[in-house]
Short mmCIF file of N, CA and C in Angstrom, two decimals:
data_model
loop_
_atom_site.label_atom_id
_atom_site.label_comp_id
_atom_site.label_asym_id
_atom_site.label_seq_id
_atom_site.Cartn_x
_atom_site.Cartn_y
_atom_site.Cartn_z
N UNK A 238 0.84 -1.18 0.00
CA UNK A 238 0.00 0.00 0.00
C UNK A 238 0.88 1.24 0.00
N UNK A 239 0.53 2.21 -0.84
CA UNK A 239 1.34 3.42 -0.96
C UNK A 239 1.27 4.25 0.32
N UNK A 240 2.43 4.70 0.77
CA UNK A 240 2.47 5.57 1.94
C UNK A 240 2.04 6.97 1.54
N UNK A 241 1.21 7.59 2.38
CA UNK A 241 0.73 8.94 2.07
C UNK A 241 1.90 9.90 2.05
N UNK A 242 1.99 10.76 1.03
CA UNK A 242 3.08 11.74 1.01
C UNK A 242 2.95 12.71 2.18
N UNK A 243 4.08 13.13 2.70
CA UNK A 243 4.11 14.10 3.80
C UNK A 243 4.28 15.50 3.21
N UNK A 244 3.31 16.35 3.46
CA UNK A 244 3.35 17.73 3.00
C UNK A 244 3.46 18.63 4.22
N UNK A 245 4.49 19.45 4.25
CA UNK A 245 4.71 20.37 5.36
C UNK A 245 4.31 21.77 4.93
N UNK A 246 3.56 22.44 5.77
CA UNK A 246 3.16 23.82 5.52
C UNK A 246 3.89 24.78 6.45
N UNK A 247 4.47 25.82 5.87
CA UNK A 247 5.17 26.85 6.64
C UNK A 247 4.52 28.20 6.35
N UNK A 248 4.30 28.99 7.38
CA UNK A 248 3.80 30.32 7.08
C UNK A 248 3.16 31.03 8.23
N UNK A 249 2.43 32.07 7.87
CA UNK A 249 1.78 32.89 8.87
C UNK A 249 2.65 34.04 9.32
N UNK A 250 2.25 34.63 10.41
CA UNK A 250 2.99 35.74 11.02
C UNK A 250 3.16 35.41 12.50
N UNK A 251 3.80 36.28 13.23
CA UNK A 251 3.91 36.06 14.67
C UNK A 251 2.55 36.11 15.35
N UNK A 252 1.56 36.67 14.68
CA UNK A 252 0.19 36.73 15.21
C UNK A 252 -0.56 35.47 14.77
N UNK A 253 -0.94 34.66 15.75
CA UNK A 253 -1.70 33.44 15.43
C UNK A 253 -3.03 33.81 14.78
N UNK A 254 -3.44 33.04 13.78
CA UNK A 254 -4.70 33.28 13.11
C UNK A 254 -4.65 34.36 12.04
N UNK A 255 -3.48 34.70 11.55
CA UNK A 255 -3.34 35.71 10.50
C UNK A 255 -3.94 35.20 9.19
N UNK A 256 -4.13 36.10 8.24
CA UNK A 256 -4.68 35.71 6.94
C UNK A 256 -3.79 34.68 6.25
N UNK A 257 -2.48 34.86 6.31
CA UNK A 257 -1.59 33.91 5.64
C UNK A 257 -1.63 32.54 6.32
N UNK A 258 -1.81 32.51 7.64
CA UNK A 258 -1.95 31.23 8.33
C UNK A 258 -3.26 30.54 7.94
N UNK A 259 -4.34 31.32 7.85
CA UNK A 259 -5.62 30.74 7.43
C UNK A 259 -5.55 30.25 5.99
N UNK A 260 -4.88 30.99 5.13
CA UNK A 260 -4.72 30.57 3.75
C UNK A 260 -3.95 29.25 3.67
N UNK A 261 -2.89 29.14 4.45
CA UNK A 261 -2.09 27.92 4.49
C UNK A 261 -2.94 26.74 4.94
N UNK A 262 -3.78 26.95 5.95
CA UNK A 262 -4.63 25.88 6.46
C UNK A 262 -5.61 25.40 5.40
N UNK A 263 -6.17 26.31 4.61
CA UNK A 263 -7.09 25.92 3.53
C UNK A 263 -6.36 25.04 2.52
N UNK A 264 -5.15 25.44 2.15
CA UNK A 264 -4.37 24.69 1.17
C UNK A 264 -3.99 23.31 1.71
N UNK A 265 -3.61 23.25 2.96
CA UNK A 265 -3.24 21.96 3.56
C UNK A 265 -4.46 21.04 3.69
N UNK A 266 -5.63 21.60 3.95
CA UNK A 266 -6.83 20.75 4.00
C UNK A 266 -7.11 20.13 2.63
N UNK A 267 -6.87 20.90 1.57
CA UNK A 267 -7.03 20.35 0.22
C UNK A 267 -6.01 19.25 -0.03
N UNK A 268 -4.79 19.43 0.44
CA UNK A 268 -3.76 18.40 0.30
C UNK A 268 -4.16 17.14 1.07
N UNK A 269 -4.73 17.33 2.23
CA UNK A 269 -5.17 16.19 3.04
C UNK A 269 -6.30 15.43 2.34
N UNK A 270 -7.24 16.17 1.74
CA UNK A 270 -8.33 15.51 0.99
C UNK A 270 -7.79 14.74 -0.21
N UNK A 271 -6.63 15.18 -0.71
CA UNK A 271 -5.98 14.51 -1.84
C UNK A 271 -5.23 13.26 -1.38
N UNK A 272 -5.20 13.00 -0.07
CA UNK A 272 -4.59 11.79 0.47
C UNK A 272 -3.26 11.97 1.14
N UNK A 273 -2.85 13.22 1.39
CA UNK A 273 -1.55 13.47 2.01
C UNK A 273 -1.65 13.49 3.53
N UNK A 274 -0.52 13.23 4.15
CA UNK A 274 -0.35 13.51 5.57
C UNK A 274 0.20 14.94 5.65
N UNK A 275 -0.38 15.79 6.47
CA UNK A 275 0.05 17.18 6.51
C UNK A 275 0.46 17.59 7.92
N UNK A 276 1.44 18.48 7.97
CA UNK A 276 1.89 19.10 9.22
C UNK A 276 2.03 20.59 8.96
N UNK A 277 1.44 21.40 9.82
CA UNK A 277 1.55 22.86 9.66
C UNK A 277 2.41 23.43 10.77
N UNK A 278 3.39 24.22 10.36
CA UNK A 278 4.20 25.00 11.29
C UNK A 278 3.93 26.46 10.95
N UNK A 279 3.27 27.15 11.84
CA UNK A 279 2.84 28.51 11.51
C UNK A 279 2.98 29.42 12.72
N UNK A 280 3.02 30.71 12.41
CA UNK A 280 3.01 31.73 13.46
C UNK A 280 4.09 31.51 14.50
N UNK A 281 3.70 31.44 15.77
CA UNK A 281 4.68 31.33 16.85
C UNK A 281 5.64 30.14 16.73
N UNK A 282 5.21 29.07 16.03
CA UNK A 282 6.09 27.90 15.87
C UNK A 282 7.31 28.22 14.99
N UNK A 283 7.23 29.31 14.23
CA UNK A 283 8.35 29.71 13.38
C UNK A 283 9.12 30.90 13.94
N UNK A 284 8.78 31.30 15.15
CA UNK A 284 9.48 32.41 15.81
C UNK A 284 10.75 31.85 16.43
N UNK A 285 11.76 31.66 15.58
CA UNK A 285 12.99 30.95 15.95
C UNK A 285 14.14 31.92 16.19
N UNK A 286 15.17 31.47 16.90
CA UNK A 286 16.38 32.30 17.00
C UNK A 286 16.93 32.60 15.61
N UNK A 287 17.58 33.72 15.45
CA UNK A 287 18.18 34.08 14.17
C UNK A 287 19.14 32.97 13.72
N UNK A 288 18.96 32.51 12.47
CA UNK A 288 19.80 31.44 11.96
C UNK A 288 21.25 31.92 11.89
N UNK A 289 22.14 31.11 12.46
CA UNK A 289 23.57 31.42 12.44
C UNK A 289 24.32 30.16 12.04
N UNK A 290 24.80 30.07 10.81
CA UNK A 290 25.41 28.82 10.34
C UNK A 290 26.63 28.40 11.14
N UNK A 291 27.30 29.36 11.76
CA UNK A 291 28.51 29.01 12.52
C UNK A 291 28.20 28.40 13.88
N UNK A 292 26.91 28.45 14.30
CA UNK A 292 26.53 27.88 15.59
C UNK A 292 25.68 26.64 15.35
N UNK A 293 26.21 25.45 15.63
CA UNK A 293 25.47 24.22 15.31
C UNK A 293 24.33 23.90 16.27
N UNK A 294 24.30 24.52 17.44
CA UNK A 294 23.23 24.19 18.39
C UNK A 294 21.88 24.70 17.86
N UNK A 295 20.83 23.92 18.11
CA UNK A 295 19.50 24.24 17.64
C UNK A 295 18.49 24.07 18.78
N UNK A 296 17.54 24.98 18.88
CA UNK A 296 16.47 24.83 19.87
C UNK A 296 15.53 23.71 19.41
N UNK A 297 14.64 23.29 20.30
CA UNK A 297 13.72 22.18 19.97
C UNK A 297 12.88 22.49 18.75
N UNK A 298 12.37 23.73 18.66
CA UNK A 298 11.52 24.10 17.52
C UNK A 298 12.29 24.06 16.22
N UNK A 299 13.54 24.49 16.23
CA UNK A 299 14.36 24.46 15.02
C UNK A 299 14.69 23.02 14.63
N UNK A 300 14.97 22.17 15.60
CA UNK A 300 15.25 20.76 15.30
C UNK A 300 14.02 20.09 14.68
N UNK A 301 12.84 20.40 15.21
CA UNK A 301 11.62 19.82 14.65
C UNK A 301 11.41 20.31 13.22
N UNK A 302 11.61 21.61 13.00
CA UNK A 302 11.47 22.17 11.65
C UNK A 302 12.38 21.46 10.67
N UNK A 303 13.65 21.34 10.99
CA UNK A 303 14.62 20.74 10.09
C UNK A 303 14.29 19.26 9.85
N UNK A 304 13.88 18.56 10.91
CA UNK A 304 13.54 17.13 10.75
C UNK A 304 12.35 16.96 9.80
N UNK A 305 11.33 17.81 9.92
CA UNK A 305 10.17 17.71 9.03
C UNK A 305 10.53 18.08 7.59
N UNK A 306 11.35 19.11 7.43
CA UNK A 306 11.76 19.50 6.08
C UNK A 306 12.61 18.41 5.43
N UNK A 307 13.39 17.71 6.23
CA UNK A 307 14.23 16.63 5.71
C UNK A 307 13.37 15.47 5.21
N UNK A 308 12.23 15.22 5.86
CA UNK A 308 11.37 14.08 5.54
C UNK A 308 10.30 14.37 4.51
N UNK A 309 9.99 15.63 4.30
CA UNK A 309 8.79 15.96 3.53
C UNK A 309 8.91 15.54 2.06
N UNK A 310 7.74 15.25 1.48
CA UNK A 310 7.64 14.96 0.05
C UNK A 310 7.21 16.19 -0.73
N UNK A 311 6.76 17.20 -0.04
CA UNK A 311 6.34 18.45 -0.65
C UNK A 311 6.18 19.51 0.43
N UNK A 312 6.08 20.74 -0.01
CA UNK A 312 6.07 21.86 0.92
C UNK A 312 5.09 22.90 0.41
N UNK A 313 4.37 23.54 1.33
CA UNK A 313 3.54 24.70 0.99
C UNK A 313 3.98 25.85 1.88
N UNK A 314 4.32 26.97 1.27
CA UNK A 314 4.81 28.13 2.00
C UNK A 314 3.83 29.27 1.79
N UNK A 315 3.40 29.89 2.90
CA UNK A 315 2.49 31.04 2.82
C UNK A 315 3.11 32.21 3.56
N UNK A 316 3.22 33.34 2.88
CA UNK A 316 3.83 34.51 3.49
C UNK A 316 2.94 35.74 3.34
N UNK A 317 2.96 36.60 4.36
CA UNK A 317 2.40 37.93 4.16
C UNK A 317 3.39 38.75 3.33
N UNK A 318 2.90 39.81 2.76
CA UNK A 318 3.79 40.75 2.08
C UNK A 318 4.16 41.85 3.05
N UNK A 319 5.44 41.90 3.38
CA UNK A 319 5.96 42.97 4.23
C UNK A 319 6.86 43.84 3.37
N UNK A 320 6.42 45.04 3.06
CA UNK A 320 7.21 45.99 2.28
C UNK A 320 7.67 45.40 0.97
N UNK A 321 6.77 44.66 0.31
CA UNK A 321 7.04 44.16 -1.02
C UNK A 321 7.81 42.87 -1.09
N UNK A 322 7.98 42.19 0.05
CA UNK A 322 8.66 40.89 0.01
C UNK A 322 8.11 40.02 1.14
N UNK A 323 8.76 38.88 1.41
CA UNK A 323 8.26 37.98 2.45
C UNK A 323 8.67 38.50 3.82
N UNK A 324 8.05 37.96 4.85
CA UNK A 324 8.35 38.40 6.22
C UNK A 324 9.73 37.91 6.66
N UNK A 325 10.33 38.65 7.56
CA UNK A 325 11.62 38.26 8.12
C UNK A 325 11.52 36.95 8.90
N UNK A 326 10.40 36.74 9.59
CA UNK A 326 10.22 35.50 10.35
C UNK A 326 10.27 34.29 9.43
N UNK A 327 9.56 34.37 8.31
CA UNK A 327 9.55 33.25 7.37
C UNK A 327 10.91 33.07 6.70
N UNK A 328 11.54 34.16 6.31
CA UNK A 328 12.88 34.06 5.70
C UNK A 328 13.85 33.40 6.65
N UNK A 329 13.79 33.77 7.94
CA UNK A 329 14.69 33.16 8.92
C UNK A 329 14.42 31.66 9.05
N UNK A 330 13.14 31.28 9.07
CA UNK A 330 12.82 29.85 9.15
C UNK A 330 13.36 29.11 7.93
N UNK A 331 13.22 29.70 6.75
CA UNK A 331 13.75 29.07 5.54
C UNK A 331 15.27 29.01 5.53
N UNK A 332 15.93 29.95 6.22
CA UNK A 332 17.39 29.89 6.31
C UNK A 332 17.86 28.62 6.99
N UNK A 333 17.04 28.04 7.87
CA UNK A 333 17.42 26.79 8.54
C UNK A 333 17.54 25.62 7.55
N UNK A 334 17.02 25.76 6.34
CA UNK A 334 17.20 24.70 5.35
C UNK A 334 18.66 24.51 4.98
N UNK A 335 19.50 25.46 5.33
CA UNK A 335 20.94 25.27 5.09
C UNK A 335 21.45 24.02 5.80
N UNK A 336 20.76 23.60 6.87
CA UNK A 336 21.12 22.36 7.56
C UNK A 336 20.91 21.14 6.67
N UNK A 337 20.21 21.29 5.54
CA UNK A 337 19.98 20.19 4.61
C UNK A 337 20.98 20.19 3.45
N UNK A 338 21.92 21.12 3.46
CA UNK A 338 22.78 21.32 2.29
C UNK A 338 23.72 20.15 2.00
N UNK A 339 23.98 19.31 3.00
CA UNK A 339 24.87 18.17 2.79
C UNK A 339 24.13 16.84 2.85
N UNK A 340 22.81 16.91 2.82
CA UNK A 340 21.99 15.69 2.84
C UNK A 340 22.09 14.97 1.50
N UNK A 341 21.64 13.70 1.48
CA UNK A 341 21.57 12.96 0.22
C UNK A 341 20.65 13.70 -0.76
N UNK A 342 19.48 14.12 -0.25
CA UNK A 342 18.62 15.02 -1.03
C UNK A 342 18.94 16.44 -0.58
N UNK A 343 19.63 17.17 -1.40
CA UNK A 343 20.07 18.51 -1.03
C UNK A 343 18.87 19.46 -1.04
N UNK A 344 18.68 20.19 0.05
CA UNK A 344 17.57 21.12 0.18
C UNK A 344 16.24 20.43 -0.19
N UNK A 345 15.54 20.95 -1.20
CA UNK A 345 14.26 20.37 -1.63
C UNK A 345 14.36 19.86 -3.06
N UNK A 346 15.50 19.27 -3.39
CA UNK A 346 15.70 18.77 -4.74
C UNK A 346 14.56 17.85 -5.14
N UNK A 347 13.91 18.16 -6.26
CA UNK A 347 12.80 17.37 -6.81
C UNK A 347 11.53 17.39 -5.96
N UNK A 348 11.39 18.33 -5.04
CA UNK A 348 10.15 18.46 -4.26
C UNK A 348 9.28 19.57 -4.85
N UNK A 349 7.99 19.31 -4.87
CA UNK A 349 7.06 20.37 -5.26
C UNK A 349 6.91 21.34 -4.10
N UNK A 350 6.85 22.61 -4.44
CA UNK A 350 6.66 23.65 -3.43
C UNK A 350 5.50 24.54 -3.89
N UNK A 351 4.43 24.51 -3.11
CA UNK A 351 3.30 25.38 -3.36
C UNK A 351 3.52 26.71 -2.66
N UNK A 352 3.15 27.80 -3.32
CA UNK A 352 3.46 29.13 -2.82
C UNK A 352 2.19 29.97 -2.71
N UNK A 353 2.08 30.67 -1.57
CA UNK A 353 0.93 31.52 -1.29
C UNK A 353 1.44 32.85 -0.77
N UNK A 354 0.99 33.95 -1.37
CA UNK A 354 1.38 35.28 -0.92
C UNK A 354 0.12 36.09 -0.62
N UNK A 355 0.11 36.73 0.53
CA UNK A 355 -1.03 37.53 0.96
C UNK A 355 -0.57 38.97 1.19
N UNK A 356 -1.40 39.91 0.79
CA UNK A 356 -1.07 41.31 1.03
C UNK A 356 -2.29 42.18 0.98
N UNK A 357 -2.21 43.33 1.62
CA UNK A 357 -3.33 44.28 1.64
C UNK A 357 -3.30 45.10 0.35
N UNK A 358 -3.32 44.41 -0.78
CA UNK A 358 -3.23 45.01 -2.10
C UNK A 358 -2.52 44.03 -3.01
N UNK A 359 -2.76 44.19 -4.33
CA UNK A 359 -2.21 43.22 -5.28
C UNK A 359 -0.71 43.38 -5.49
N UNK A 360 -0.21 44.61 -5.46
CA UNK A 360 1.19 44.82 -5.81
C UNK A 360 2.14 44.11 -4.84
N UNK A 361 1.95 44.35 -3.55
CA UNK A 361 2.84 43.73 -2.56
C UNK A 361 2.74 42.22 -2.57
N UNK A 362 1.51 41.70 -2.69
CA UNK A 362 1.34 40.25 -2.70
C UNK A 362 2.01 39.63 -3.93
N UNK A 363 1.88 40.30 -5.08
CA UNK A 363 2.54 39.79 -6.29
C UNK A 363 4.05 39.77 -6.15
N UNK A 364 4.61 40.82 -5.55
CA UNK A 364 6.06 40.86 -5.36
C UNK A 364 6.52 39.79 -4.37
N UNK A 365 5.71 39.55 -3.33
CA UNK A 365 6.07 38.49 -2.38
C UNK A 365 6.06 37.12 -3.04
N UNK A 366 5.11 36.89 -3.97
CA UNK A 366 5.10 35.61 -4.70
C UNK A 366 6.35 35.46 -5.55
N UNK A 367 6.79 36.53 -6.19
CA UNK A 367 8.02 36.48 -6.99
C UNK A 367 9.20 36.11 -6.09
N UNK A 368 9.26 36.70 -4.90
CA UNK A 368 10.35 36.38 -3.97
C UNK A 368 10.29 34.92 -3.54
N UNK A 369 9.09 34.41 -3.27
CA UNK A 369 8.95 33.00 -2.89
C UNK A 369 9.38 32.07 -4.01
N UNK A 370 9.05 32.42 -5.26
CA UNK A 370 9.48 31.58 -6.39
C UNK A 370 11.01 31.55 -6.50
N UNK A 371 11.65 32.70 -6.31
CA UNK A 371 13.11 32.75 -6.37
C UNK A 371 13.73 31.88 -5.27
N UNK A 372 13.15 31.92 -4.08
CA UNK A 372 13.65 31.08 -2.98
C UNK A 372 13.46 29.61 -3.29
N UNK A 373 12.28 29.24 -3.81
CA UNK A 373 12.02 27.84 -4.15
C UNK A 373 13.04 27.34 -5.18
N UNK A 374 13.31 28.15 -6.19
CA UNK A 374 14.31 27.75 -7.20
C UNK A 374 15.69 27.61 -6.58
N UNK A 375 16.06 28.54 -5.70
CA UNK A 375 17.38 28.49 -5.06
C UNK A 375 17.54 27.24 -4.20
N UNK A 376 16.43 26.75 -3.65
CA UNK A 376 16.46 25.55 -2.82
C UNK A 376 16.18 24.28 -3.64
N UNK A 377 16.29 24.40 -4.97
CA UNK A 377 16.15 23.27 -5.89
C UNK A 377 14.76 22.67 -5.92
N UNK A 378 13.77 23.41 -5.45
CA UNK A 378 12.40 22.93 -5.46
C UNK A 378 11.71 23.23 -6.78
N UNK A 379 10.55 22.64 -6.95
CA UNK A 379 9.73 22.83 -8.15
C UNK A 379 8.49 23.61 -7.75
N UNK A 380 8.44 24.92 -7.97
CA UNK A 380 7.21 25.65 -7.67
C UNK A 380 6.05 25.10 -8.50
N UNK A 381 4.90 24.95 -7.87
CA UNK A 381 3.74 24.44 -8.59
C UNK A 381 3.34 25.41 -9.69
N UNK A 382 2.67 24.91 -10.73
CA UNK A 382 2.28 25.81 -11.82
C UNK A 382 1.46 27.01 -11.34
N UNK A 383 0.58 26.79 -10.36
CA UNK A 383 -0.21 27.90 -9.84
C UNK A 383 0.35 28.35 -8.50
N UNK A 384 0.60 29.64 -8.39
CA UNK A 384 0.92 30.26 -7.10
C UNK A 384 -0.26 31.12 -6.70
N UNK A 385 -0.67 31.06 -5.45
CA UNK A 385 -1.84 31.80 -4.99
C UNK A 385 -1.44 33.20 -4.54
N UNK A 386 -2.16 34.18 -5.04
CA UNK A 386 -1.96 35.58 -4.64
C UNK A 386 -3.28 36.10 -4.10
N UNK A 387 -3.29 36.49 -2.82
CA UNK A 387 -4.53 36.92 -2.18
C UNK A 387 -4.44 38.38 -1.75
N UNK A 388 -5.47 39.12 -2.10
CA UNK A 388 -5.59 40.51 -1.65
C UNK A 388 -6.45 40.51 -0.40
N UNK A 389 -5.82 40.73 0.74
CA UNK A 389 -6.51 40.65 2.02
C UNK A 389 -7.03 42.00 2.51
N UNK A 390 -7.13 42.97 1.59
CA UNK A 390 -7.64 44.27 2.00
C UNK A 390 -9.13 44.19 2.35
N UNK A 391 -9.81 43.14 1.86
CA UNK A 391 -11.16 42.83 2.32
C UNK A 391 -11.12 41.44 2.94
N UNK A 392 -11.93 41.19 3.97
CA UNK A 392 -11.88 39.90 4.66
C UNK A 392 -12.18 38.73 3.72
N UNK A 393 -11.30 37.72 3.73
CA UNK A 393 -11.47 36.56 2.86
C UNK A 393 -11.93 35.32 3.61
N UNK A 394 -11.82 35.34 4.94
CA UNK A 394 -12.06 34.13 5.73
C UNK A 394 -13.16 34.39 6.76
N UNK A 395 -13.98 33.36 7.01
CA UNK A 395 -14.98 33.51 8.05
C UNK A 395 -14.38 33.13 9.40
N UNK A 396 -15.19 33.16 10.44
CA UNK A 396 -14.67 32.91 11.80
C UNK A 396 -14.11 31.51 11.98
N UNK A 397 -14.56 30.57 11.16
CA UNK A 397 -14.06 29.19 11.26
C UNK A 397 -12.78 28.99 10.47
N UNK A 398 -12.35 30.01 9.69
CA UNK A 398 -11.15 29.89 8.87
C UNK A 398 -11.43 29.46 7.45
N UNK A 399 -12.69 29.23 7.10
CA UNK A 399 -13.04 28.87 5.72
C UNK A 399 -12.92 30.09 4.82
N UNK A 400 -12.45 29.87 3.60
CA UNK A 400 -12.32 30.96 2.64
C UNK A 400 -13.66 31.19 1.97
N UNK A 401 -14.18 32.41 2.09
CA UNK A 401 -15.51 32.70 1.56
C UNK A 401 -15.47 33.39 0.19
N UNK A 402 -14.30 33.56 -0.36
CA UNK A 402 -14.17 34.19 -1.67
C UNK A 402 -13.81 33.11 -2.69
N UNK A 403 -14.68 32.81 -3.65
CA UNK A 403 -14.49 31.63 -4.51
C UNK A 403 -13.16 31.58 -5.25
N UNK A 404 -12.69 32.70 -5.83
CA UNK A 404 -11.45 32.62 -6.60
C UNK A 404 -10.25 32.38 -5.69
N UNK A 405 -10.27 32.95 -4.49
CA UNK A 405 -9.18 32.71 -3.54
C UNK A 405 -9.19 31.26 -3.07
N UNK A 406 -10.39 30.73 -2.77
CA UNK A 406 -10.50 29.33 -2.35
C UNK A 406 -10.00 28.40 -3.44
N UNK A 407 -10.36 28.69 -4.71
CA UNK A 407 -9.90 27.86 -5.82
C UNK A 407 -8.37 27.85 -5.88
N UNK A 408 -7.74 29.01 -5.78
CA UNK A 408 -6.28 29.08 -5.85
C UNK A 408 -5.64 28.25 -4.74
N UNK A 409 -6.12 28.45 -3.51
CA UNK A 409 -5.52 27.76 -2.37
C UNK A 409 -5.69 26.25 -2.47
N UNK A 410 -6.86 25.80 -2.86
CA UNK A 410 -7.10 24.37 -2.98
C UNK A 410 -6.30 23.77 -4.12
N UNK A 411 -6.17 24.51 -5.21
CA UNK A 411 -5.40 24.03 -6.36
C UNK A 411 -3.93 23.86 -5.98
N UNK A 412 -3.37 24.82 -5.24
CA UNK A 412 -1.98 24.71 -4.80
C UNK A 412 -1.80 23.44 -3.96
N UNK A 413 -2.70 23.20 -3.02
CA UNK A 413 -2.59 22.00 -2.19
C UNK A 413 -2.65 20.72 -2.99
N UNK A 414 -3.59 20.66 -3.95
CA UNK A 414 -3.71 19.46 -4.79
C UNK A 414 -2.48 19.26 -5.65
N UNK A 415 -1.97 20.33 -6.26
CA UNK A 415 -0.83 20.19 -7.16
C UNK A 415 0.42 19.68 -6.43
N UNK A 416 0.63 20.12 -5.21
CA UNK A 416 1.80 19.65 -4.46
C UNK A 416 1.70 18.14 -4.24
N UNK A 417 0.52 17.66 -3.86
CA UNK A 417 0.35 16.22 -3.61
C UNK A 417 0.47 15.43 -4.91
N UNK A 418 -0.14 15.93 -5.97
CA UNK A 418 -0.07 15.22 -7.26
C UNK A 418 1.37 15.10 -7.74
N UNK A 419 2.16 16.18 -7.59
CA UNK A 419 3.56 16.12 -8.00
C UNK A 419 4.32 15.12 -7.14
N UNK A 420 4.07 15.12 -5.82
CA UNK A 420 4.77 14.19 -4.92
C UNK A 420 4.49 12.75 -5.33
N UNK A 421 3.25 12.47 -5.69
CA UNK A 421 2.90 11.12 -6.12
C UNK A 421 3.58 10.76 -7.44
N UNK A 422 3.60 11.69 -8.39
CA UNK A 422 4.27 11.43 -9.67
C UNK A 422 5.75 11.15 -9.45
N UNK A 423 6.38 11.92 -8.56
CA UNK A 423 7.81 11.73 -8.28
C UNK A 423 8.07 10.35 -7.70
N UNK A 424 7.21 9.92 -6.77
CA UNK A 424 7.38 8.59 -6.18
C UNK A 424 7.17 7.50 -7.23
N UNK A 425 6.19 7.70 -8.11
CA UNK A 425 5.94 6.72 -9.16
C UNK A 425 7.12 6.62 -10.11
N UNK A 426 7.71 7.76 -10.48
CA UNK A 426 8.87 7.74 -11.37
C UNK A 426 10.07 7.05 -10.72
N UNK A 427 10.20 7.20 -9.42
CA UNK A 427 11.33 6.57 -8.72
C UNK A 427 11.23 5.05 -8.77
N UNK A 428 10.02 4.53 -8.96
CA UNK A 428 9.84 3.07 -9.02
C UNK A 428 10.04 2.51 -10.42
N UNK A 429 10.14 3.39 -11.43
CA UNK A 429 10.31 2.93 -12.82
C UNK A 429 11.79 2.72 -13.09
N UNK A 430 12.20 1.54 -13.60
CA UNK A 430 13.61 1.32 -13.90
C UNK A 430 14.11 2.32 -14.94
N UNK A 431 15.33 2.78 -14.75
CA UNK A 431 15.90 3.70 -15.73
C UNK A 431 16.30 2.93 -16.98
N UNK A 432 16.52 3.66 -18.07
CA UNK A 432 16.92 3.02 -19.33
C UNK A 432 18.24 2.27 -19.17
N UNK A 433 19.10 2.79 -18.29
CA UNK A 433 20.40 2.13 -18.09
C UNK A 433 20.24 0.77 -17.43
N UNK A 434 19.14 0.58 -16.67
CA UNK A 434 18.94 -0.68 -15.96
C UNK A 434 18.20 -1.71 -16.81
N UNK A 435 17.62 -1.27 -17.93
CA UNK A 435 16.83 -2.22 -18.74
C UNK A 435 17.65 -2.82 -19.86
#
């Protein structure tokens, strides 16, 4: 029986329940409906000490983050737009991926990465998505064909966290599904003998 792919979600702000955290949760629920095992690290869980490559010691939260990133089959990242780019908290959390630089699978090589950018206007959110795509490429990941861009200048989520705006909900759910579908395709390809072996 096929093992469910592990999809890790990173995002939010230091404020629990932010729009970017709610957006991430919607996308992860779609991934779960697609058959994935999901873990969300958001808000205060990403409020980590400043990454310092010369200091090998790691707090418990940083060790958990790195262990999940090392195991994941796919990743979904959701960021607010802070002054036209991603938040410092999220960038710092992503800097911990340097601990994966000498792994057998370097960084997120061959992993799908779904990207979500939220902003109180289209311009900042669009620029944050561009920054997230550049980071995903730098970490050898495969950004999904659709990246979600949400304008949070009007409320998009109800009190339960459900997205009440149809086009935003479609984007978020599509990102979650695409990450899982890519993870499954990658696993299937790994089981096919290469031409050199046949």
